[in-house]
Amino acid sequence: MRNNQAFYTALLAVVIVTAATAFFLRPPAAKPLEQQPSAPTEHEFAPLQRDPLTVTLVPGAAHFNVQKYQREPVVRVWMADKQTIETMPLETYLEGVIAKEMEPSWPLEALMAQAITSRTLTVNAIEAGTIKKLHNADVSTAKEELQAYSRERVNDTVREAVRLTRGQVLMYGDSLVYAIYSACNGQIAATKEESFPLEIPVPTPYFQPVRDNCFWNAPPEQQVWTVKIPAVEVARILGYQGNPADIKILERGPSGRILYIGAGNVKMYGADFRKQVGYDRLKSTLITDMTYDGKNFVFQGNGWGNGVGLCQWGAYTYVQQGWKAADILKYYYVGAHIETLWH
């Protein structure tokens, strides 16, 4: 599982699911700056279809041994708040994750989608052994190390969502999916090149710039936002010593997110720039406008989070339209399928 180990070790440095990799991954070749796609106001249920014959082995991705998990694992949980280790069945641990990572009052099918996603991420982390190196445990309740956790928020709906999806994980071909997710993707999902260009060491054909309706229900502050950042700070982060007015968005990715920002011969991945600015300050790299007023850069953007994979507010919205958990996951992870490990 060398690939997964490289991935999760990198992710621990950037907050959930950012840095060297074990593979040679060259930055995408520069392309002309393209206009960001406008956010849709409505989207009908039209999931991307992928011929099963085209879902093949991902180059470099590790084969996942399904037979290894015929029985539910008992996991050692690093309780970050208490600095202690507790032992419990994985599904019990998962209840606390779902209750914290998604609102427990949300519809059952949305919680089920989150359960499958979080279970996949959990098994991936166990396989990688990252938390074991940190705390001699299988998983951690620290969000910056894996996923958030709250036993106190667990309710009957959360328990039912976990029960109904018991043992289910997402796979693409014969490998586990990198089951990343975010709060609000700005109504268009990110590709791994836009949010995790170096941290994910293998191709991820299931991450596509699919559109959704997450703005229908997402809080206003997650939909559209503006942040002002001093030009001297932007220049310092980029390592640029010239005129700040020269700093531009150099290239956008398939979803319209910043792929590169810089000036002259200096450029930085948009994902790294966001990390340096601060995730809660620059809420996403889906920047719709960047202006310079002579002292500050003003960024306007959409969404909150890395935008990769499951969009939680999109899932909430689609459940309102009658989608099932499986529909939602197959939409956000194109070509992936659900595999039941233990019963």
Short mmCIF file of C-alpha atoms in Angstrom, two decimals:
data_model
loop_
_atom_site.label_atom_id
_atom_site.label_comp_id
_atom_site.label_asym_id
_atom_site.label_seq_id
_atom_site.Cartn_x
_atom_site.Cartn_y
_atom_site.Cartn_z
CA MET A 1 0.00 0.00 0.00
CA ARG A 2 2.93 2.34 -0.68
CA ASN A 3 0.74 4.64 -2.81
CA ASN A 4 -1.85 5.10 -0.07
CA GLN A 5 0.87 5.72 2.50
CA ALA A 6 2.34 8.53 0.42
CA PHE A 7 -1.08 10.03 -0.12
CA TYR A 8 -2.23 10.05 3.50
CA THR A 9 1.11 11.19 4.87
CA ALA A 10 0.85 14.21 2.59
CA LEU A 11 -2.75 14.89 3.50
CA LEU A 12 -1.94 15.09 7.21
CA ALA A 13 0.12 18.20 6.51
CA VAL A 14 -2.72 20.12 4.90
CA VAL A 15 -5.87 19.28 6.82
CA ILE A 16 -7.94 16.33 5.65
CA VAL A 17 -7.61 14.53 2.69
CA THR A 18 -1.70 18.50 1.33
CA ALA A 19 4.51 17.23 0.43
CA ALA A 20 6.26 14.84 -1.52
CA THR A 21 4.92 11.84 -3.39
CA ALA A 22 6.43 8.52 -4.32
CA PHE A 23 5.68 9.10 -7.96
CA PHE A 24 6.93 11.49 -10.62
CA LEU A 25 3.98 13.76 -11.29
CA ARG A 26 4.77 16.64 -13.56
CA PRO A 27 2.68 19.84 -13.35
CA PRO A 28 0.20 20.15 -16.19
CA ALA A 29 1.51 22.03 -19.19
CA ALA A 30 0.54 25.69 -19.24
CA LYS A 31 -2.63 26.51 -21.12
CA PRO A 32 -4.20 29.81 -22.14
CA LEU A 33 -6.32 31.35 -19.38
CA GLU A 34 -9.91 30.40 -19.97
CA GLN A 35 -12.99 32.05 -18.60
CA GLN A 36 -14.42 30.29 -15.54
CA PRO A 37 -17.67 28.43 -16.27
CA SER A 38 -20.64 30.24 -14.81
CA ALA A 39 -22.39 28.49 -11.94
CA PRO A 40 -25.65 26.87 -13.02
CA THR A 41 -28.94 27.72 -11.37
CA GLU A 42 -30.56 24.38 -12.09
CA HIS A 43 -29.34 20.93 -12.93
CA GLU A 44 -31.44 17.92 -13.83
CA PHE A 45 -30.58 14.37 -12.80
CA ALA A 46 -28.30 13.35 -15.63
CA PRO A 47 -25.39 11.43 -14.08
CA LEU A 48 -22.31 10.96 -16.19
CA GLN A 49 -22.27 7.45 -17.58
CA ARG A 50 -19.09 5.47 -17.99
CA ASP A 51 -19.00 2.22 -19.90
CA PRO A 52 -17.92 -0.51 -17.46
CA LEU A 53 -15.43 -1.65 -20.06
CA THR A 54 -13.61 1.68 -19.74
CA VAL A 55 -13.24 1.30 -15.96
CA THR A 56 -9.90 -0.44 -15.88
CA LEU A 57 -6.96 -0.60 -13.53
CA VAL A 58 -5.59 2.81 -12.60
CA PRO A 59 -1.86 2.99 -13.38
CA GLY A 60 0.11 2.93 -10.14
CA ALA A 61 -2.93 2.38 -7.90
CA ALA A 62 -2.62 -0.43 -5.38
CA HIS A 63 -4.89 -3.45 -5.66
CA PHE A 64 -7.29 -3.56 -2.71
CA ASN A 65 -7.69 -6.99 -1.14
CA VAL A 66 -11.42 -7.26 -0.54
CA GLN A 67 -11.01 -10.66 1.16
CA LYS A 68 -9.00 -9.04 3.94
CA TYR A 69 -12.14 -7.32 5.22
CA GLN A 70 -14.69 -10.13 5.32
CA ARG A 71 -15.33 -9.29 8.96
CA GLU A 72 -15.88 -5.85 10.47
CA PRO A 73 -12.59 -4.61 11.94
CA VAL A 74 -12.26 -3.56 15.55
CA VAL A 75 -10.33 -0.29 15.47
CA ARG A 76 -8.10 1.54 17.89
CA VAL A 77 -9.35 5.14 17.96
CA TRP A 78 -7.07 7.99 18.98
CA MET A 79 -9.38 10.28 20.99
CA ALA A 80 -7.64 13.56 20.28
CA ASP A 81 -9.46 15.57 22.95
CA LYS A 82 -8.51 13.11 25.71
CA GLN A 83 -5.15 12.02 24.25
CA THR A 84 -6.17 8.40 24.87
CA ILE A 85 -6.96 5.32 22.76
CA GLU A 86 -10.34 3.59 22.78
CA THR A 87 -11.21 0.33 21.04
CA MET A 88 -14.52 -0.12 19.23
CA PRO A 89 -16.07 -1.72 16.11
CA LEU A 90 -15.41 0.32 12.97
CA GLU A 91 -19.13 0.90 12.37
CA THR A 92 -19.51 2.34 15.88
CA TYR A 93 -16.60 4.70 15.25
CA LEU A 94 -18.20 5.64 11.92
CA GLU A 95 -21.40 6.79 13.64
CA GLY A 96 -19.44 9.46 15.49
CA VAL A 97 -17.75 10.54 12.27
CA ILE A 98 -21.00 10.95 10.34
CA ALA A 99 -22.62 12.82 13.23
CA LYS A 100 -19.82 15.41 13.14
CA GLU A 101 -18.95 15.59 9.45
CA MET A 102 -22.59 16.05 8.39
CA GLU A 103 -25.59 17.46 10.23
CA PRO A 104 -27.29 14.51 12.03
CA SER A 105 -30.69 16.05 11.24
CA TRP A 106 -30.15 15.76 7.49
CA PRO A 107 -32.15 13.30 5.35
CA LEU A 108 -31.29 9.62 5.65
CA GLU A 109 -30.06 9.20 2.06
CA ALA A 110 -27.61 12.09 2.44
CA LEU A 111 -26.26 10.56 5.65
CA MET A 112 -25.98 7.21 3.88
CA ALA A 113 -23.90 8.80 1.10
CA GLN A 114 -21.64 10.33 3.73
CA ALA A 115 -21.38 6.99 5.55
CA ILE A 116 -20.12 5.15 2.46
CA THR A 117 -17.70 7.97 1.67
CA SER A 118 -16.34 8.20 5.21
CA ARG A 119 -16.08 4.42 5.54
CA THR A 120 -14.01 4.32 2.36
CA LEU A 121 -11.73 7.05 3.67
CA THR A 122 -11.42 5.22 6.99
CA VAL A 123 -10.44 1.89 5.41
CA ASN A 124 -7.97 3.70 3.17
CA ALA A 125 -6.37 5.31 6.22
CA ILE A 126 -6.15 1.97 8.02
CA GLU A 127 -4.47 0.41 4.98
CA ALA A 128 -2.00 3.30 4.81
CA GLY A 129 -1.15 3.01 8.50
CA THR A 130 -0.68 6.76 8.88
CA ILE A 131 -2.43 7.14 12.24
CA LYS A 132 -0.58 4.11 13.54
CA LYS A 133 2.69 5.95 12.95
CA LEU A 134 1.37 9.01 14.78
CA HIS A 135 -0.48 7.50 17.72
CA ASN A 136 -0.18 3.71 17.47
CA ALA A 137 -3.89 3.66 16.58
CA ASP A 138 -5.92 2.90 13.47
CA VAL A 139 -7.91 6.14 13.21
CA SER A 140 -8.00 9.56 14.82
CA THR A 141 -10.82 11.89 15.90
CA ALA A 142 -8.75 14.96 14.97
CA LYS A 143 -10.13 16.48 11.78
CA GLU A 144 -6.71 17.64 10.70
CA GLU A 145 -5.47 14.06 10.90
CA LEU A 146 -8.40 12.17 9.37
CA GLN A 147 -12.07 13.02 10.07
CA ALA A 148 -13.96 14.85 12.79
CA TYR A 149 -15.83 12.84 15.43
CA SER A 150 -18.60 13.43 17.97
CA ARG A 151 -20.22 10.59 19.87
CA GLU A 152 -22.61 13.07 21.53
CA ARG A 153 -24.22 14.10 18.22
CA VAL A 154 -25.14 10.55 17.15
CA ASN A 155 -28.89 10.06 16.74
CA ASP A 156 -31.17 7.31 15.43
CA THR A 157 -30.98 8.59 11.84
CA VAL A 158 -27.20 8.48 11.88
CA ARG A 159 -27.26 4.95 13.29
CA GLU A 160 -29.71 3.88 10.58
CA ALA A 161 -27.55 5.42 7.83
CA VAL A 162 -24.55 3.47 9.06
CA ARG A 163 -26.57 0.26 9.49
CA LEU A 164 -28.10 0.42 6.01
CA THR A 165 -24.69 0.90 4.38
CA ARG A 166 -22.84 -1.55 6.61
CA GLY A 167 -19.52 -2.59 5.10
CA GLN A 168 -20.01 -0.60 1.89
CA VAL A 169 -17.07 1.25 0.30
CA LEU A 170 -16.35 2.95 -3.01
CA MET A 171 -14.07 1.29 -5.54
CA TYR A 172 -12.86 2.12 -9.03
CA GLY A 173 -11.66 -0.96 -10.83
CA ASP A 174 -9.88 -3.02 -8.19
CA SER A 175 -8.71 -0.06 -6.07
CA LEU A 176 -10.26 1.93 -3.27
CA VAL A 177 -11.41 5.39 -4.27
CA TYR A 178 -9.66 8.35 -2.64
CA ALA A 179 -12.93 9.31 -0.98
CA ILE A 180 -12.35 13.02 -0.49
CA TYR A 181 -15.33 15.31 0.13
CA SER A 182 -16.10 18.94 0.90
CA ALA A 183 -18.90 21.15 2.19
CA CYS A 184 -19.80 23.17 -0.93
CA ASN A 185 -18.05 22.81 -4.27
CA GLY A 186 -19.36 26.08 -5.73
CA GLN A 187 -21.71 24.09 -7.99
CA ILE A 188 -18.89 22.48 -9.96
CA ALA A 189 -16.57 19.74 -8.69
CA ALA A 190 -12.79 19.97 -8.80
CA THR A 191 -10.34 17.58 -10.41
CA LYS A 192 -7.40 16.27 -8.40
CA GLU A 193 -5.02 18.43 -10.48
CA GLU A 194 -6.82 21.50 -9.15
CA SER A 195 -6.95 20.59 -5.46
CA PHE A 196 -4.40 17.80 -4.86
CA PRO A 197 -1.97 18.10 -7.79
CA LEU A 198 0.94 16.40 -6.04
CA GLU A 199 -0.60 14.74 -3.00
CA ILE A 200 -2.53 12.06 -4.89
CA PRO A 201 0.18 10.01 -6.61
CA VAL A 202 -2.03 8.17 -9.13
CA PRO A 203 -4.61 9.16 -11.76
CA THR A 204 -8.16 9.67 -10.48
CA PRO A 205 -10.48 9.36 -13.49
CA TYR A 206 -13.49 9.38 -11.16
CA PHE A 207 -12.91 13.04 -10.20
CA GLN A 208 -14.63 15.04 -12.94
CA PRO A 209 -15.90 18.67 -13.06
CA VAL A 210 -19.54 17.63 -12.62
CA ARG A 211 -22.05 20.36 -11.87
CA ASP A 212 -24.63 20.35 -9.10
CA ASN A 213 -27.23 22.47 -7.30
CA CYS A 214 -25.54 22.94 -3.93
CA PHE A 215 -26.36 26.68 -3.88
CA TRP A 216 -30.03 25.80 -3.47
CA ASN A 217 -29.41 25.03 0.20
CA ALA A 218 -25.84 25.97 1.12
CA PRO A 219 -25.43 28.92 3.53
CA PRO A 220 -24.85 32.24 1.73
CA GLU A 221 -21.33 32.57 3.13
CA GLN A 222 -20.39 29.28 1.44
CA GLN A 223 -21.90 30.24 -1.89
CA VAL A 224 -20.27 33.57 -2.75
CA TRP A 225 -17.60 35.34 -0.72
CA THR A 226 -15.00 38.11 -0.90
CA VAL A 227 -11.67 38.35 0.88
CA LYS A 228 -9.09 41.15 0.86
CA ILE A 229 -5.44 40.14 1.20
CA PRO A 230 -2.55 42.65 1.39
CA ALA A 231 -0.46 42.62 -1.77
CA VAL A 232 2.77 42.33 0.24
CA GLU A 233 1.42 39.12 1.78
CA VAL A 234 0.44 37.67 -1.59
CA ALA A 235 3.88 38.51 -2.99
CA ARG A 236 5.61 36.99 0.05
CA ILE A 237 3.62 33.75 -0.23
CA LEU A 238 4.49 33.46 -3.90
CA GLY A 239 8.12 34.43 -3.35
CA TYR A 240 7.77 37.23 -5.89
CA GLN A 241 9.88 40.37 -5.42
CA GLY A 242 8.65 42.40 -8.36
CA ASN A 243 5.67 44.73 -8.75
CA PRO A 244 2.60 43.12 -7.09
CA ALA A 245 0.48 44.49 -9.94
CA ASP A 246 2.10 41.85 -12.15
CA ILE A 247 0.62 38.98 -10.12
CA LYS A 248 -2.13 37.25 -12.06
CA ILE A 249 -4.08 34.02 -12.30
CA LEU A 250 -1.93 32.23 -14.85
CA GLU A 251 -4.05 29.19 -15.56
CA ARG A 252 -7.36 27.65 -14.57
CA GLY A 253 -8.28 23.99 -14.38
CA PRO A 254 -11.27 22.19 -15.92
CA SER A 255 -13.70 23.45 -13.27
CA GLY A 256 -12.44 27.03 -13.42
CA ARG A 257 -10.38 26.82 -10.24
CA ILE A 258 -6.97 28.45 -10.00
CA LEU A 259 -4.40 26.00 -11.26
CA TYR A 260 -1.49 28.44 -11.18
CA ILE A 261 -1.06 31.96 -9.78
CA GLY A 262 2.09 34.06 -10.09
CA ALA A 263 4.11 36.57 -12.09
CA GLY A 264 7.14 36.44 -14.35
CA ASN A 265 8.92 33.14 -13.86
CA VAL A 266 7.32 32.62 -10.43
CA LYS A 267 4.22 30.49 -10.18
CA MET A 268 2.47 28.44 -7.52
CA TYR A 269 -0.28 25.87 -7.57
CA GLY A 270 -3.59 27.43 -6.57
CA ALA A 271 -4.09 24.70 -3.96
CA ASP A 272 -0.73 25.54 -2.34
CA PHE A 273 -1.55 29.25 -2.43
CA ARG A 274 -4.82 28.60 -0.61
CA LYS A 275 -3.00 26.53 1.99
CA GLN A 276 -0.55 29.35 2.67
CA VAL A 277 -3.28 32.01 2.85
CA GLY A 278 -5.44 29.83 5.12
CA TYR A 279 -8.29 27.47 4.30
CA ASP A 280 -10.93 29.42 6.22
CA ARG A 281 -9.71 32.71 4.79
CA LEU A 282 -9.51 31.76 1.12
CA LYS A 283 -12.46 29.40 1.21
CA SER A 284 -11.75 27.77 -2.14
CA THR A 285 -9.70 28.17 -5.30
CA LEU A 286 -12.84 28.65 -7.40
CA ILE A 287 -12.00 32.34 -7.82
CA THR A 288 -14.38 34.27 -10.06
CA ASP A 289 -12.53 37.60 -9.85
CA MET A 290 -9.15 38.86 -8.64
CA THR A 291 -8.43 42.59 -8.61
CA TYR A 292 -5.57 44.76 -7.32
CA ASP A 293 -6.35 48.17 -5.82
CA GLY A 294 -2.77 49.30 -5.37
CA LYS A 295 -2.50 47.95 -1.84
CA ASN A 296 -4.59 44.80 -1.61
CA PHE A 297 -5.77 41.95 -3.75
CA VAL A 298 -9.50 41.37 -3.59
CA PHE A 299 -10.59 37.81 -4.32
CA GLN A 300 -14.17 36.87 -5.08
CA GLY A 301 -15.06 33.22 -5.21
CA ASN A 302 -17.58 30.43 -4.83
CA GLY A 303 -17.83 27.42 -2.54
CA TRP A 304 -16.01 26.27 0.58
CA GLY A 305 -13.49 23.45 0.62
CA ASN A 306 -11.34 21.54 -1.85
CA GLY A 307 -14.36 20.80 -4.06
CA VAL A 308 -13.22 17.23 -4.80
CA GLY A 309 -15.62 14.30 -4.66
CA LEU A 310 -18.82 14.38 -2.64
CA CYS A 311 -20.30 17.83 -2.12
CA GLN A 312 -22.28 17.67 1.11
CA TRP A 313 -24.70 20.48 0.28
CA GLY A 314 -25.10 19.03 -3.20
CA ALA A 315 -25.99 15.68 -1.66
CA TYR A 316 -28.53 17.37 0.60
CA THR A 317 -30.09 19.12 -2.39
CA TYR A 318 -30.28 16.02 -4.57
CA VAL A 319 -31.95 14.00 -1.81
CA GLN A 320 -34.64 16.67 -1.78
CA GLN A 321 -35.13 15.88 -5.48
CA GLY A 322 -35.50 12.16 -4.83
CA TRP A 323 -31.96 10.89 -5.41
CA LYS A 324 -30.72 7.86 -3.48
CA ALA A 325 -27.32 7.57 -1.84
CA ALA A 326 -26.00 5.32 -4.61
CA ASP A 327 -27.11 7.84 -7.27
CA ILE A 328 -25.30 10.63 -5.45
CA LEU A 329 -22.05 8.74 -5.06
CA LYS A 330 -21.97 7.51 -8.63
CA TYR A 331 -22.53 11.08 -9.76
CA TYR A 332 -19.69 12.60 -7.76
CA TYR A 333 -17.27 9.67 -8.21
CA VAL A 334 -17.73 8.97 -11.92
CA GLY A 335 -17.35 5.32 -12.82
CA ALA A 336 -16.99 4.15 -9.22
CA HIS A 337 -19.01 1.27 -7.82
CA ILE A 338 -20.11 0.29 -4.33
CA GLU A 339 -18.56 -2.86 -2.86
CA THR A 340 -19.76 -4.55 0.34
CA LEU A 341 -16.81 -5.77 2.42
CA TRP A 342 -18.45 -7.18 5.55
CA HIS A 343 -22.08 -7.91 6.36
#
